[in-house]
XYZ file of C-alpha atoms in Angstrom:
620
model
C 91.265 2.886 -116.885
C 87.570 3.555 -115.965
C 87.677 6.971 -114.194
C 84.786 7.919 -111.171
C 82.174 10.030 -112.413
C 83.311 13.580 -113.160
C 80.453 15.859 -111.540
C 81.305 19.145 -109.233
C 80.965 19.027 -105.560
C 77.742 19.073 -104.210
C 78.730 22.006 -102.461
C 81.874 24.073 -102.880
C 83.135 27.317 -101.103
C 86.085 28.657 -101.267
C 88.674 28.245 -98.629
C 92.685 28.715 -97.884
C 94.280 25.672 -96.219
C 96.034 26.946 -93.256
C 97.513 23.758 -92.413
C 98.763 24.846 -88.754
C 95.365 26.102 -87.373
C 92.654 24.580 -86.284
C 90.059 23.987 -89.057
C 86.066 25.485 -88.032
C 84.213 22.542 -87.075
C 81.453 23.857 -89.501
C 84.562 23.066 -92.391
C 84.956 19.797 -91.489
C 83.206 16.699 -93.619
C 82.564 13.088 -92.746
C 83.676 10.085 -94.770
C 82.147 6.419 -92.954
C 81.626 2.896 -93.907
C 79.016 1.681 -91.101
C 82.010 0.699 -88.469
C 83.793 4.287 -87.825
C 84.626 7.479 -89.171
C 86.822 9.926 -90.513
C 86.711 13.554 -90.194
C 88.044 15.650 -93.195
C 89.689 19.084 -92.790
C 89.614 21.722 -95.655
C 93.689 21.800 -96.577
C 92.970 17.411 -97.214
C 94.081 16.979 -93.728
C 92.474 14.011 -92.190
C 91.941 15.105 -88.660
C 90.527 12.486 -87.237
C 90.244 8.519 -87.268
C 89.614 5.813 -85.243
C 90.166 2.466 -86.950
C 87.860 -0.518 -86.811
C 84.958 0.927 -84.877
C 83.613 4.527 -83.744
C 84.870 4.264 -79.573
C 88.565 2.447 -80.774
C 91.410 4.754 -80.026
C 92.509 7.279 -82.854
C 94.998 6.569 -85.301
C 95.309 10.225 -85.754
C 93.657 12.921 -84.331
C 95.285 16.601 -85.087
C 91.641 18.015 -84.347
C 92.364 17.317 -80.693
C 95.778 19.010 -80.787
C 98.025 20.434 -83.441
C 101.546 19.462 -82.562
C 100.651 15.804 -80.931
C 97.891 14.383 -82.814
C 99.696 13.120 -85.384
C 99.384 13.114 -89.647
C 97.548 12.195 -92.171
C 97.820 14.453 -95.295
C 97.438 14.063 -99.317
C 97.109 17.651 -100.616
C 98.925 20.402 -102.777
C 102.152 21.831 -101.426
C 100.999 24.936 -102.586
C 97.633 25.858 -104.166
C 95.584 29.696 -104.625
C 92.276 27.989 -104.723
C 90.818 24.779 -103.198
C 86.725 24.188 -103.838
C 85.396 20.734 -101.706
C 82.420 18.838 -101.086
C 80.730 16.270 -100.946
C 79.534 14.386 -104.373
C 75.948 15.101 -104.930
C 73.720 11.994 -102.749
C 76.727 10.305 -101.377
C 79.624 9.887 -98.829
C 82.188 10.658 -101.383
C 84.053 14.077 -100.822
C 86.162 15.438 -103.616
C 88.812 18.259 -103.331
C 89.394 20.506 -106.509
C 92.708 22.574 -106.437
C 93.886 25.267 -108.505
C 97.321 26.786 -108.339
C 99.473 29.106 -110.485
C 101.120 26.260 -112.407
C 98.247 23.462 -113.075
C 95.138 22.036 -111.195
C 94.160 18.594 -109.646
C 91.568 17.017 -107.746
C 91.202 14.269 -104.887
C 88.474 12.064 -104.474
C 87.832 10.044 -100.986
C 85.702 7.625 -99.629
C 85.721 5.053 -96.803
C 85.152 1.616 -98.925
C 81.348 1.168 -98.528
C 79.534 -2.142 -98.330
C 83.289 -3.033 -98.023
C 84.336 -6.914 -96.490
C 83.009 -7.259 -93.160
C 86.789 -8.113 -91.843
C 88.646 -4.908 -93.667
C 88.428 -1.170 -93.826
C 89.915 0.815 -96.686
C 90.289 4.617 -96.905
C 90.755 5.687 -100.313
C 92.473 8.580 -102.282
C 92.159 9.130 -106.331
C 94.052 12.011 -107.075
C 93.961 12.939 -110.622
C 95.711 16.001 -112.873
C 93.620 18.255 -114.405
C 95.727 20.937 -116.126
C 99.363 21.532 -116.119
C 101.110 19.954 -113.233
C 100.759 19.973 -108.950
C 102.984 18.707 -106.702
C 101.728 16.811 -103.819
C 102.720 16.033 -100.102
C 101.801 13.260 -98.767
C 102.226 12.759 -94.958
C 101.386 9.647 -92.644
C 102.208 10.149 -88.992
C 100.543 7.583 -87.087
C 100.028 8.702 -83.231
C 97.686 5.720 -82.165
C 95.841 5.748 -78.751
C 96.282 9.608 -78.091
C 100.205 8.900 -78.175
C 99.771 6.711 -75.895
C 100.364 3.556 -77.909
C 103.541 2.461 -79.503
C 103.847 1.982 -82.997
C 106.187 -0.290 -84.873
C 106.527 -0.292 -88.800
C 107.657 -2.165 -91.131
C 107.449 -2.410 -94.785
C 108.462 -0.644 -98.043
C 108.951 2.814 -98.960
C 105.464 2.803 -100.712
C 103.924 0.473 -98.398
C 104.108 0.559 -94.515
C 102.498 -1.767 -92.242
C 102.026 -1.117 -88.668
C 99.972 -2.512 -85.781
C 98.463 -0.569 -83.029
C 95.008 -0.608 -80.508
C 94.540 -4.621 -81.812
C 94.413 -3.784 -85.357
C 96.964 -4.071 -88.000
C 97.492 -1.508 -90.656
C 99.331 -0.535 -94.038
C 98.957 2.523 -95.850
C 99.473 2.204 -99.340
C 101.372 5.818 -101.317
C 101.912 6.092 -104.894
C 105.050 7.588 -104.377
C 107.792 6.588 -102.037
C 107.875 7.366 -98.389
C 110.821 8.424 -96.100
C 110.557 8.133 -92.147
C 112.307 8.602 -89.242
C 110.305 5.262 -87.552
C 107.905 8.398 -86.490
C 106.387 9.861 -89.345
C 107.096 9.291 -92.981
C 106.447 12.465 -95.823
C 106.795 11.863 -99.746
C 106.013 14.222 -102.550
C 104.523 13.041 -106.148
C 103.957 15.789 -109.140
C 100.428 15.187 -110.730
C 99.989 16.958 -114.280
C 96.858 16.702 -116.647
C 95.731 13.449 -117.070
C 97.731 11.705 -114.282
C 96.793 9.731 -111.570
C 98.000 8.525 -108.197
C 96.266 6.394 -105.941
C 96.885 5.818 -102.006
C 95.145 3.709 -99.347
C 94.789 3.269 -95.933
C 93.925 -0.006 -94.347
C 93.041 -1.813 -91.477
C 91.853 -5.480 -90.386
C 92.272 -7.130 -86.879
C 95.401 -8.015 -85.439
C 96.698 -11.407 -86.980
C 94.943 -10.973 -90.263
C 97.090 -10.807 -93.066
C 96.695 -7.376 -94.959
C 95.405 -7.259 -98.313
C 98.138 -7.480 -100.845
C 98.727 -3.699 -102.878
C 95.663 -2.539 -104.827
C 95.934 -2.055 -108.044
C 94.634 1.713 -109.169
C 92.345 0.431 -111.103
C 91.287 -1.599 -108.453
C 91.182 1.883 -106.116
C 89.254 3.827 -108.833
C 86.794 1.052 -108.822
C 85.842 0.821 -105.510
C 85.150 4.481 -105.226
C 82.716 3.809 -108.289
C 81.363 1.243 -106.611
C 81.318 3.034 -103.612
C 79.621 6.267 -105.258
C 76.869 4.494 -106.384
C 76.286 2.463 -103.462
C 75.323 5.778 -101.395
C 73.345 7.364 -104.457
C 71.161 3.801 -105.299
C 70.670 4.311 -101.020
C 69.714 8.023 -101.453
C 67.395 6.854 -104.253
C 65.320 4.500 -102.201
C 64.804 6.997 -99.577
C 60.676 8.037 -99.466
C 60.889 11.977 -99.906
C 59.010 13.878 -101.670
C 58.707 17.672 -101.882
C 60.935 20.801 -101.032
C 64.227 20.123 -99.465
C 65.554 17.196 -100.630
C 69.324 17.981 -101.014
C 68.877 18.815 -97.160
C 66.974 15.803 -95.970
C 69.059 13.406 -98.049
C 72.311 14.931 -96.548
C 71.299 14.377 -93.411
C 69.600 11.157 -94.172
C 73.332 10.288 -95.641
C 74.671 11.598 -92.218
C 73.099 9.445 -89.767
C 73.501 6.243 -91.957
C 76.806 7.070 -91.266
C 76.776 6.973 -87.814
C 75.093 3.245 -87.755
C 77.106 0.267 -87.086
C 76.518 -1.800 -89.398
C 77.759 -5.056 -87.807
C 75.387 -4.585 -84.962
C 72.734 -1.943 -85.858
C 73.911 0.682 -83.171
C 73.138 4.370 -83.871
C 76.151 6.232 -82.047
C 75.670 9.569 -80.905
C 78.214 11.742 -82.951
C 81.809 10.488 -84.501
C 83.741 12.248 -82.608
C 85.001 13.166 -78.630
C 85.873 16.247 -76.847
C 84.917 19.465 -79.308
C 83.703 22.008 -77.141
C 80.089 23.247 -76.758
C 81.941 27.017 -75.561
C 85.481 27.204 -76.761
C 87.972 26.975 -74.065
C 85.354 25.711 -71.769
C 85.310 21.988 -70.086
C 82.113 20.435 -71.535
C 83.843 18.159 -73.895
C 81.662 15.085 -74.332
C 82.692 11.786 -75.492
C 79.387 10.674 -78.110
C 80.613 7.833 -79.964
C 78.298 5.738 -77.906
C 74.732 4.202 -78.524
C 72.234 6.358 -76.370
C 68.872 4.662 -76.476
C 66.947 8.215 -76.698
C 69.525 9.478 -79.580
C 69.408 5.933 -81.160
C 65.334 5.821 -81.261
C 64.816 9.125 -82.618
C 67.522 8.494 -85.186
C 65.559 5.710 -86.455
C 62.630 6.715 -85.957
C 63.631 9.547 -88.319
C 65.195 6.999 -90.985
C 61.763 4.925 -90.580
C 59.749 7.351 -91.846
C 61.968 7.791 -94.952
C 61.755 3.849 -95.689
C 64.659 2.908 -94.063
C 63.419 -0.655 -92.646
C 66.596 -2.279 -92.747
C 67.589 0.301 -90.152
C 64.691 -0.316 -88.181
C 65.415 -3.908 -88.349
C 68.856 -3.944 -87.034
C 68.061 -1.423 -84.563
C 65.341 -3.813 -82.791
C 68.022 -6.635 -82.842
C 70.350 -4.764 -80.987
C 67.584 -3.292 -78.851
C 66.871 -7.088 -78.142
C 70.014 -8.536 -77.612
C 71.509 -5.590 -75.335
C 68.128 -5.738 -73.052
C 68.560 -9.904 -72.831
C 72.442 -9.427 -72.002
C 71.834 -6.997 -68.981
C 68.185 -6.696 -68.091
C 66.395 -3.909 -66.408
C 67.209 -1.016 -65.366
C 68.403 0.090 -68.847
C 71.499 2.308 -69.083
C 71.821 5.120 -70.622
C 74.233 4.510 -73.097
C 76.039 1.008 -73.890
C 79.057 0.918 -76.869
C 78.155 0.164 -79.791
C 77.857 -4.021 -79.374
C 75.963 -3.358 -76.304
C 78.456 -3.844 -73.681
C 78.862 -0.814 -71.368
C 80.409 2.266 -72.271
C 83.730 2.856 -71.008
C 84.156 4.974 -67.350
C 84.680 8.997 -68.244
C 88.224 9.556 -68.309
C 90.372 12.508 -68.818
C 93.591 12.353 -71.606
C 96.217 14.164 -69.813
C 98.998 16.713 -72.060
C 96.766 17.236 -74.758
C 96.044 20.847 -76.205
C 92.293 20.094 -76.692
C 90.258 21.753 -79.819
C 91.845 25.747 -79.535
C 92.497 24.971 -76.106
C 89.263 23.649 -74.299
C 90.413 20.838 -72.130
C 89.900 18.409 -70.832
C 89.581 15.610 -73.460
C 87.615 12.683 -72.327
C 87.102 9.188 -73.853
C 84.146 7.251 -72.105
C 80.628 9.050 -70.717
C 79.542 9.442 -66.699
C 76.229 9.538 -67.954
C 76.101 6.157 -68.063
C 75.847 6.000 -64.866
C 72.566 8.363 -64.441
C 68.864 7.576 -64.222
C 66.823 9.349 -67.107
C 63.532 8.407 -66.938
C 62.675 9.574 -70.777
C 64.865 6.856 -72.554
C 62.130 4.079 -71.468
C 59.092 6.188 -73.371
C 61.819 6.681 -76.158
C 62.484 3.540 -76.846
C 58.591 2.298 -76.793
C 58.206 5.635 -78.979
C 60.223 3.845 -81.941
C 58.888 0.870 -81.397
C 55.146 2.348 -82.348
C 56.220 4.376 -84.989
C 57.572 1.064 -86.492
C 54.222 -1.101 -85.592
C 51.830 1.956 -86.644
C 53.409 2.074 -90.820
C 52.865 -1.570 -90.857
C 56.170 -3.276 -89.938
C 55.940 -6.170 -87.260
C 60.097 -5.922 -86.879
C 59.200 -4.876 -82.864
C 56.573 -7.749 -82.165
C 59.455 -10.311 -81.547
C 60.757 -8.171 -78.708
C 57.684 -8.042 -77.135
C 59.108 -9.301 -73.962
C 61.453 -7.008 -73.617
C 59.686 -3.696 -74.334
C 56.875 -5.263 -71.684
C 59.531 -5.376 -68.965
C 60.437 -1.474 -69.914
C 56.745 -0.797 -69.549
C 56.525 -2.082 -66.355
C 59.833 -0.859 -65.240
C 58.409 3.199 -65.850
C 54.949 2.060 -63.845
C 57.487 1.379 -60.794
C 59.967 3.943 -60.778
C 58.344 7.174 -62.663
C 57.820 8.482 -59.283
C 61.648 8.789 -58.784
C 63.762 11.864 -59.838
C 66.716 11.668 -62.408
C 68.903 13.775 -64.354
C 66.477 13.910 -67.462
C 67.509 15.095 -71.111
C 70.204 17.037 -70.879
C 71.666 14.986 -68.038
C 72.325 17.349 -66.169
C 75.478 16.763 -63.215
C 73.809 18.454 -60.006
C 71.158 17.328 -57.926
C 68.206 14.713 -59.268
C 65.030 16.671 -60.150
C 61.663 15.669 -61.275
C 62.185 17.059 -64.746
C 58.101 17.044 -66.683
C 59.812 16.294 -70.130
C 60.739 12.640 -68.202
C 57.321 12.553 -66.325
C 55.762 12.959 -69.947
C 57.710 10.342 -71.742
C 57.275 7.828 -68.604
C 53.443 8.732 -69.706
C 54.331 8.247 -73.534
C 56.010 5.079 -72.505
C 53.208 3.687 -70.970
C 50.853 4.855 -73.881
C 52.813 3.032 -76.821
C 52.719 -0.573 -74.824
C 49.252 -0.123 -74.437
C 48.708 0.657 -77.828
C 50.859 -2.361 -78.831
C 49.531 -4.490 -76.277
C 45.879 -4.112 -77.236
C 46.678 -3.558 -81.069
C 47.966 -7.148 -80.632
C 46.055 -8.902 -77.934
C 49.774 -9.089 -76.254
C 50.210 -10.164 -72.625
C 50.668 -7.671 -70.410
C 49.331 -5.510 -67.373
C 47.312 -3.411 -69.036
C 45.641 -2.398 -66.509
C 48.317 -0.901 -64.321
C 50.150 1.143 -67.156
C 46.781 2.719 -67.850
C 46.000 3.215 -63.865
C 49.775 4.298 -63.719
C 49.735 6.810 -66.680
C 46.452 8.505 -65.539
C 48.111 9.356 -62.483
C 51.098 10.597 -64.506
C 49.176 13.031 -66.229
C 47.529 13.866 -63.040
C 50.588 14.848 -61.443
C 52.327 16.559 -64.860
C 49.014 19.218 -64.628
C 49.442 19.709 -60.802
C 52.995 20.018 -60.383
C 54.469 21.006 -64.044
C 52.515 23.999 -64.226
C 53.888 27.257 -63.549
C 52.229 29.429 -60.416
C 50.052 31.114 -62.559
C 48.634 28.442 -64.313
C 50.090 29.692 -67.912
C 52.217 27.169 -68.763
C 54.330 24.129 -68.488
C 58.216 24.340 -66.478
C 60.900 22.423 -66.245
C 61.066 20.471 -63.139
C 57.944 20.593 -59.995
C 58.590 23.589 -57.930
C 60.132 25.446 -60.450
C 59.505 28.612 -62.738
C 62.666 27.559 -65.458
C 61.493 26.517 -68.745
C 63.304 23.706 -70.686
C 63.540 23.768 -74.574
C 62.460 19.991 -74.334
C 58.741 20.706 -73.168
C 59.117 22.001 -77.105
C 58.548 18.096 -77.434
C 55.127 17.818 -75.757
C 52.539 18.532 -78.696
C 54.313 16.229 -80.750
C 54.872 13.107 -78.464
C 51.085 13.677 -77.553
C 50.659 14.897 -74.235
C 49.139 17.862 -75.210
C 47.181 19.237 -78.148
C 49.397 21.591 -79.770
C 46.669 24.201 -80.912
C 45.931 24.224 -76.777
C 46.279 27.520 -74.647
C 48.325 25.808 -72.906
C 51.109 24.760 -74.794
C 51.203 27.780 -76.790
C 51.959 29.712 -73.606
C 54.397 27.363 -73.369
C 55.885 27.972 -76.740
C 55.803 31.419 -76.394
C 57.417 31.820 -73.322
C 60.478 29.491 -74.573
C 61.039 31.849 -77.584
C 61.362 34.596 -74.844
C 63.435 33.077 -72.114
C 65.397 30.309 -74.298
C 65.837 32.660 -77.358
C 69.454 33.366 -77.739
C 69.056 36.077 -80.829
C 67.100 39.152 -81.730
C 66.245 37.409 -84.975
C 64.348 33.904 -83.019
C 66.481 31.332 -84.888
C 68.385 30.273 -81.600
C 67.372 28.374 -78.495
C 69.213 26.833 -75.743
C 68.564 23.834 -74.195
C 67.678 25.454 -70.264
C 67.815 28.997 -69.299
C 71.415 30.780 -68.050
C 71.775 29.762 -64.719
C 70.109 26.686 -64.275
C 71.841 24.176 -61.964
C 73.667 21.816 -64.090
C 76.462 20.377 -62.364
C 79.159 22.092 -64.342
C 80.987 25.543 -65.230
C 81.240 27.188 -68.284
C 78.746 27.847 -71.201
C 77.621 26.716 -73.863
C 75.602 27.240 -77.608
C 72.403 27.267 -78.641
C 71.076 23.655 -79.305
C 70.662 23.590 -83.042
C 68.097 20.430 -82.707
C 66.005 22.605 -80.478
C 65.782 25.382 -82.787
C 64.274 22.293 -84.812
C 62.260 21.138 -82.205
C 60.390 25.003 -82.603
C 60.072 24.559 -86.241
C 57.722 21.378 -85.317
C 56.303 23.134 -82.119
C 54.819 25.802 -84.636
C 53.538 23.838 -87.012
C 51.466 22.382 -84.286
C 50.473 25.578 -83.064
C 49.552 26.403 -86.361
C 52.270 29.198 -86.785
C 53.178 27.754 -90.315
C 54.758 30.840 -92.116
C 56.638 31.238 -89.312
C 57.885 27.668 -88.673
C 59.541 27.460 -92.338
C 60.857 31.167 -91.981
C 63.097 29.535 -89.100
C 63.740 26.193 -91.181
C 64.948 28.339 -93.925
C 67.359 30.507 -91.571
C 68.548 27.112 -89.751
C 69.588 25.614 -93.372
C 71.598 28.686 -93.778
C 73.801 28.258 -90.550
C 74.738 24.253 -91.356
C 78.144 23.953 -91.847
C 80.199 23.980 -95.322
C 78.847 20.443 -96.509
C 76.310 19.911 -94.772
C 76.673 18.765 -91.719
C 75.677 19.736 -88.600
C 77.076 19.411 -85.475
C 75.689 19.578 -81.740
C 75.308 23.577 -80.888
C 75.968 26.684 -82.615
C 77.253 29.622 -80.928
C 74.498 32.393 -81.425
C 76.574 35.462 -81.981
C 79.562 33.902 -84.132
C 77.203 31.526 -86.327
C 80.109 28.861 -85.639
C 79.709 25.287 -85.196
C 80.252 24.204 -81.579
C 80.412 20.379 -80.229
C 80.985 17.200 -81.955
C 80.477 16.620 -85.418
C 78.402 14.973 -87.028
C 75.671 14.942 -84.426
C 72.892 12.437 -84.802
C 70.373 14.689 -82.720
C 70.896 17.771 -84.853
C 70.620 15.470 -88.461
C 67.600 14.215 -87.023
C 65.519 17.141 -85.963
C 66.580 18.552 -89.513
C 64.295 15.595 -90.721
C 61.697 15.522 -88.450
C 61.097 19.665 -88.838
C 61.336 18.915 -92.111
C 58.233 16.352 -92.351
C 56.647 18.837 -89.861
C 56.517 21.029 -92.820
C 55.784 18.660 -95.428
C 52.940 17.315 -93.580
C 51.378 19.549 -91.550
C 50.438 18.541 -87.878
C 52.642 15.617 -86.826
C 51.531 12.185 -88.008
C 52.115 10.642 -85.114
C 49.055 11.784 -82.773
C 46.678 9.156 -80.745
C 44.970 8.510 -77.932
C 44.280 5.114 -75.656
């Protein structure tokens, strides 16, 4: 039998399964297959899924809460030493055990390109020396609990349906339940193997009949070469590779492949402050996370993405028109309403846990200049995917010359009061920019002449009223003194030059007021005490700490700017992977995981740094 490629992990510390805790979100790893994800816990616990698509209900989700969240578990009953990571340029993630009486290994994956109607999650567990024996335990708890759960089948093969989708989960050795949860226990010694799978197709399809393990060894083959002949075509070249290809990897896992929607993060409800209440759900399409996601991807060569993105762009504007929302699911329908899961733990305790996002219901100005953003970094290296959609990125243009005047809840979407945040103003001015440039580029109908009246008097107003009192630099919102790590953004979108007085005030004066260490490496999104609609605290944004990397290149502070790159790589979690804050004084991963905005600034400090001044300057 042909056996999967026998490298090390791509990364492997050490670590003690301590099945009853809660694993460090900076431990957990990500397996995907374009339609939803799995999260991966260091003891070979899977601790979170969500069959069929990113926003479905879990299947199980112990991550959420120990005792309720259900089981899903093929690992040692007892090992001294575990070593895990991912397989060098792919989605692959392999477990290496060693205990007193033999070794073993696991290798998973999430079937990738798999059949558009099917999803397989698959285990190869192989014997290395001596002999381990292995627990394997499947306890389904679909829909938070909330769902009920009938199984049938065989002791090695159960089949259950649950949220629309039908199920079986294939063991290698035989299963005994209670019609709750079902445990079995297989001995592996050197040179064994044991296969498992778990499966899922829609409701009414007939599951696939047992795979053989050959047929299991040979999809993760095919599956581990899939990712690296991906990794291969991406366009990098220099220093940091291993990093920019991980989190290349990363947000290709996030995208939907049947529709082309970038989702925000894979998972709902980890805590930006442990114990505290903002507990996000992000397995949504945001069109600001989406652009910059591809627009990230682009510049690695990634035109497939690009492609798929402008479809759903196109097709999610035609189904609902103007004014855009801020997030949609991931076939462009609307998000779900926020709503809170009652009798459920949350992550060590921070509750509430929420499926569905309020923030679809906000204005934020900036996701109009985002979106026109992507679409010119697409048109500028030479791809016409965009030009189709013409009519659709005109109306978005027009929609920012008739409403920038109006206040909105901006980046961070912030819960309190509307403000007119200058990050917004500027992107309403990018916005307008981009169609221009497109327009004219392509002698494309359109009213020129307004967005260029309109942006002028943009700018106008940014210099007047986004200035702080003494005329040093830029602030957060008109009237105000706060500075916003965002206004990190304006040398690089092209609002200002970044060797100018000006914005190197402004740079300056974030590192002091936004810095959340001695050391530099940390800044938060606002300062402490801003009005933002909720209680609690929070981390240090890592993709702002990115956003300074590229703010000093700009600036010309180059030594510096890879000095903070370098001490950012450090502080990713145990494979890789990023998620959405970090809390300064722990170093621990805070928020969900993986985050699409974190991957991406990764990439885009990262070309900083390659390249010098950002590519993407110009002028109308």
């Amino acid at each position: 039998m042909a056996t999967p490629e026998a490298n090390a992990p791509e990364s492997s510390p050490p670590i003690d399964p301590v099945a009853s805790a809660f694993p460090p979100i900076g431990s957990l790893a990500a397996l995907g297959d374009g339609r939803s994800l799995a999260l991966l816990g260091p003891d070979g616990n899977v601790e979170w899924f969500c069959p069929g698509r990113f926003d479905a209900p879990p299947l199980v989700w112990p991550l959420l809460d120990r005792q309720q969240g259900g089981c899903l578990r093929i690992a040692p009953l007892a090992a001294e030493r575990a070593r895990a990571g991912y397989l060098e340029e792919t989605a692959v993630f392999r477990y290496e055990w060693q205990g007193a009486n033999g070794g073993a290994r696991a290798s998973l994956c999430m079937e990738w390109p798999g059949p558009p109607d099917r999803q397989c999650l698959l285990w190869l567990v192989e014997g290395l020396s001596g002999g381990i024996e292995f627990e394997v335990a499947f306890v389904p708890r679909p829909d938070f609990g909330r769902a009920s759960c009938p199984v049938s089948g065989s002791a090695d093969a159960l089949e259950l349906e649950a949220g629309g989708r039908r199920l079986w989960f294939q063991s290698a050795c035989a299963l005994r339940g209670n019609g709750r949860e079902w445990t079995g226990r297989l001995s592996v010694h050197a040179g064994e193997r044991a296969v498992f799978c778990l499966g899922t197709c829609l409701a009414g399809s007939l599951p696939a009949r047992p795979l053989s393990a050959s047929s299991i060894v040979a999809r993760i083959e095919a599956t581990t070469a899939a990712w690296r002949a991906w990794s291969a075509s991406l366009q990098w070249s220099g220093r940091y590779r291993q990093d920019v290809v991980r989190s290349a990897i990363t947000l290709k896992l996030l995208i939907h492949e049947p529709t082309g929607a970038v989702v925000a993060a894979g998972s709902t409800s980890l805590p930006e402050a442990i114990g505290g209440e903002r507990n996000w759900d992000y397995r949504y399409t945001w069109f600001r996370d989406a652009g910059m996601t591809l627009s990230a991807l682009f510049r690695l060569g990634c035109r497939q993405e690009a492609h798929r993105w402008a479809e759903w762009m196109q097709q999610t504007m035609l189904r609902h028109g103007m004014p855009l929302q801020v997030l949609y699911d991931v076939e462009g329908g609307f998000a779900r309403e926020e709503e809170n899961i009652p009798g459920i733990s949350g992550y060590r305790g921070s509750r509430p846990v929420r499926v569905g996002n309020a923030a679809r219901n906000q204005f934020q100005l900036d996701i109009y200049g985002e979106l026109l953003e992507c679409v010119h970094i697409c048109d500028s290296m030479a791809d016409d995917a965009m030009q189709a959609h013409w009519l659709h990125l005109r109306s978005a243009a027009d929609f920012i010359a008739a409403h920038w005047r109006e206040p909105g809840q901006g980046i961070w979407e912030m819960r309190s009061a509307p403000r007119h945040y200058v990050h917004s103003k500027a992107m309403a001015w990018v916005g307008l920019q981009r169609a221009l440039w497109l327009q004219r580029r392509h002698d494309l109908a359109g009213d020129g002449e307004r967005w260029s009246r309109e942006s002028e008097r943009i700018r106008r107003e940014v210099m007047r009223l986004g200035i702080s009192r003494d005329g040093r630099h830029f602030v957060q919102a008109y009237g105000e003194e706060r500075l916003d790590a965002s206004l990190l953004l304006l040398a690089r979108n092209g609002f200002v030059e970044g060797n100018s007085e000006l914005f190197g005030n402004t740079v300056s004066r974030i590192r002091q007021s936004l810095g959340a260490d001695a050391r530099g490496t940390f800044v938060r999104r606002y300062q402490t005490g801003t009005d933002d609609g909720l209680a609690s605290g929070e981390g240090a944004f890592v993709i702002c700490s990115f956003w300074l990397v590229e703010a000093l290149v700009q600036n010309g502070q180059l030594e510096e700017a890879e000095a903070l790159f370098e001490r950012l790589l450090e502080l990713r979690g145990e494979h890789g992977l990023y998620a959405e804050e970090i809390d300064p004084h722990s170093g621990e991963q805070l928020g969900n995981v993986p985050q699409a905005f974190s991957h991406v600034g990764l990439i885009n400090a990262a070309l900083a740094l390659r390249d010098g001044v950002h590519w993407n300057r110009f002028a109308v």
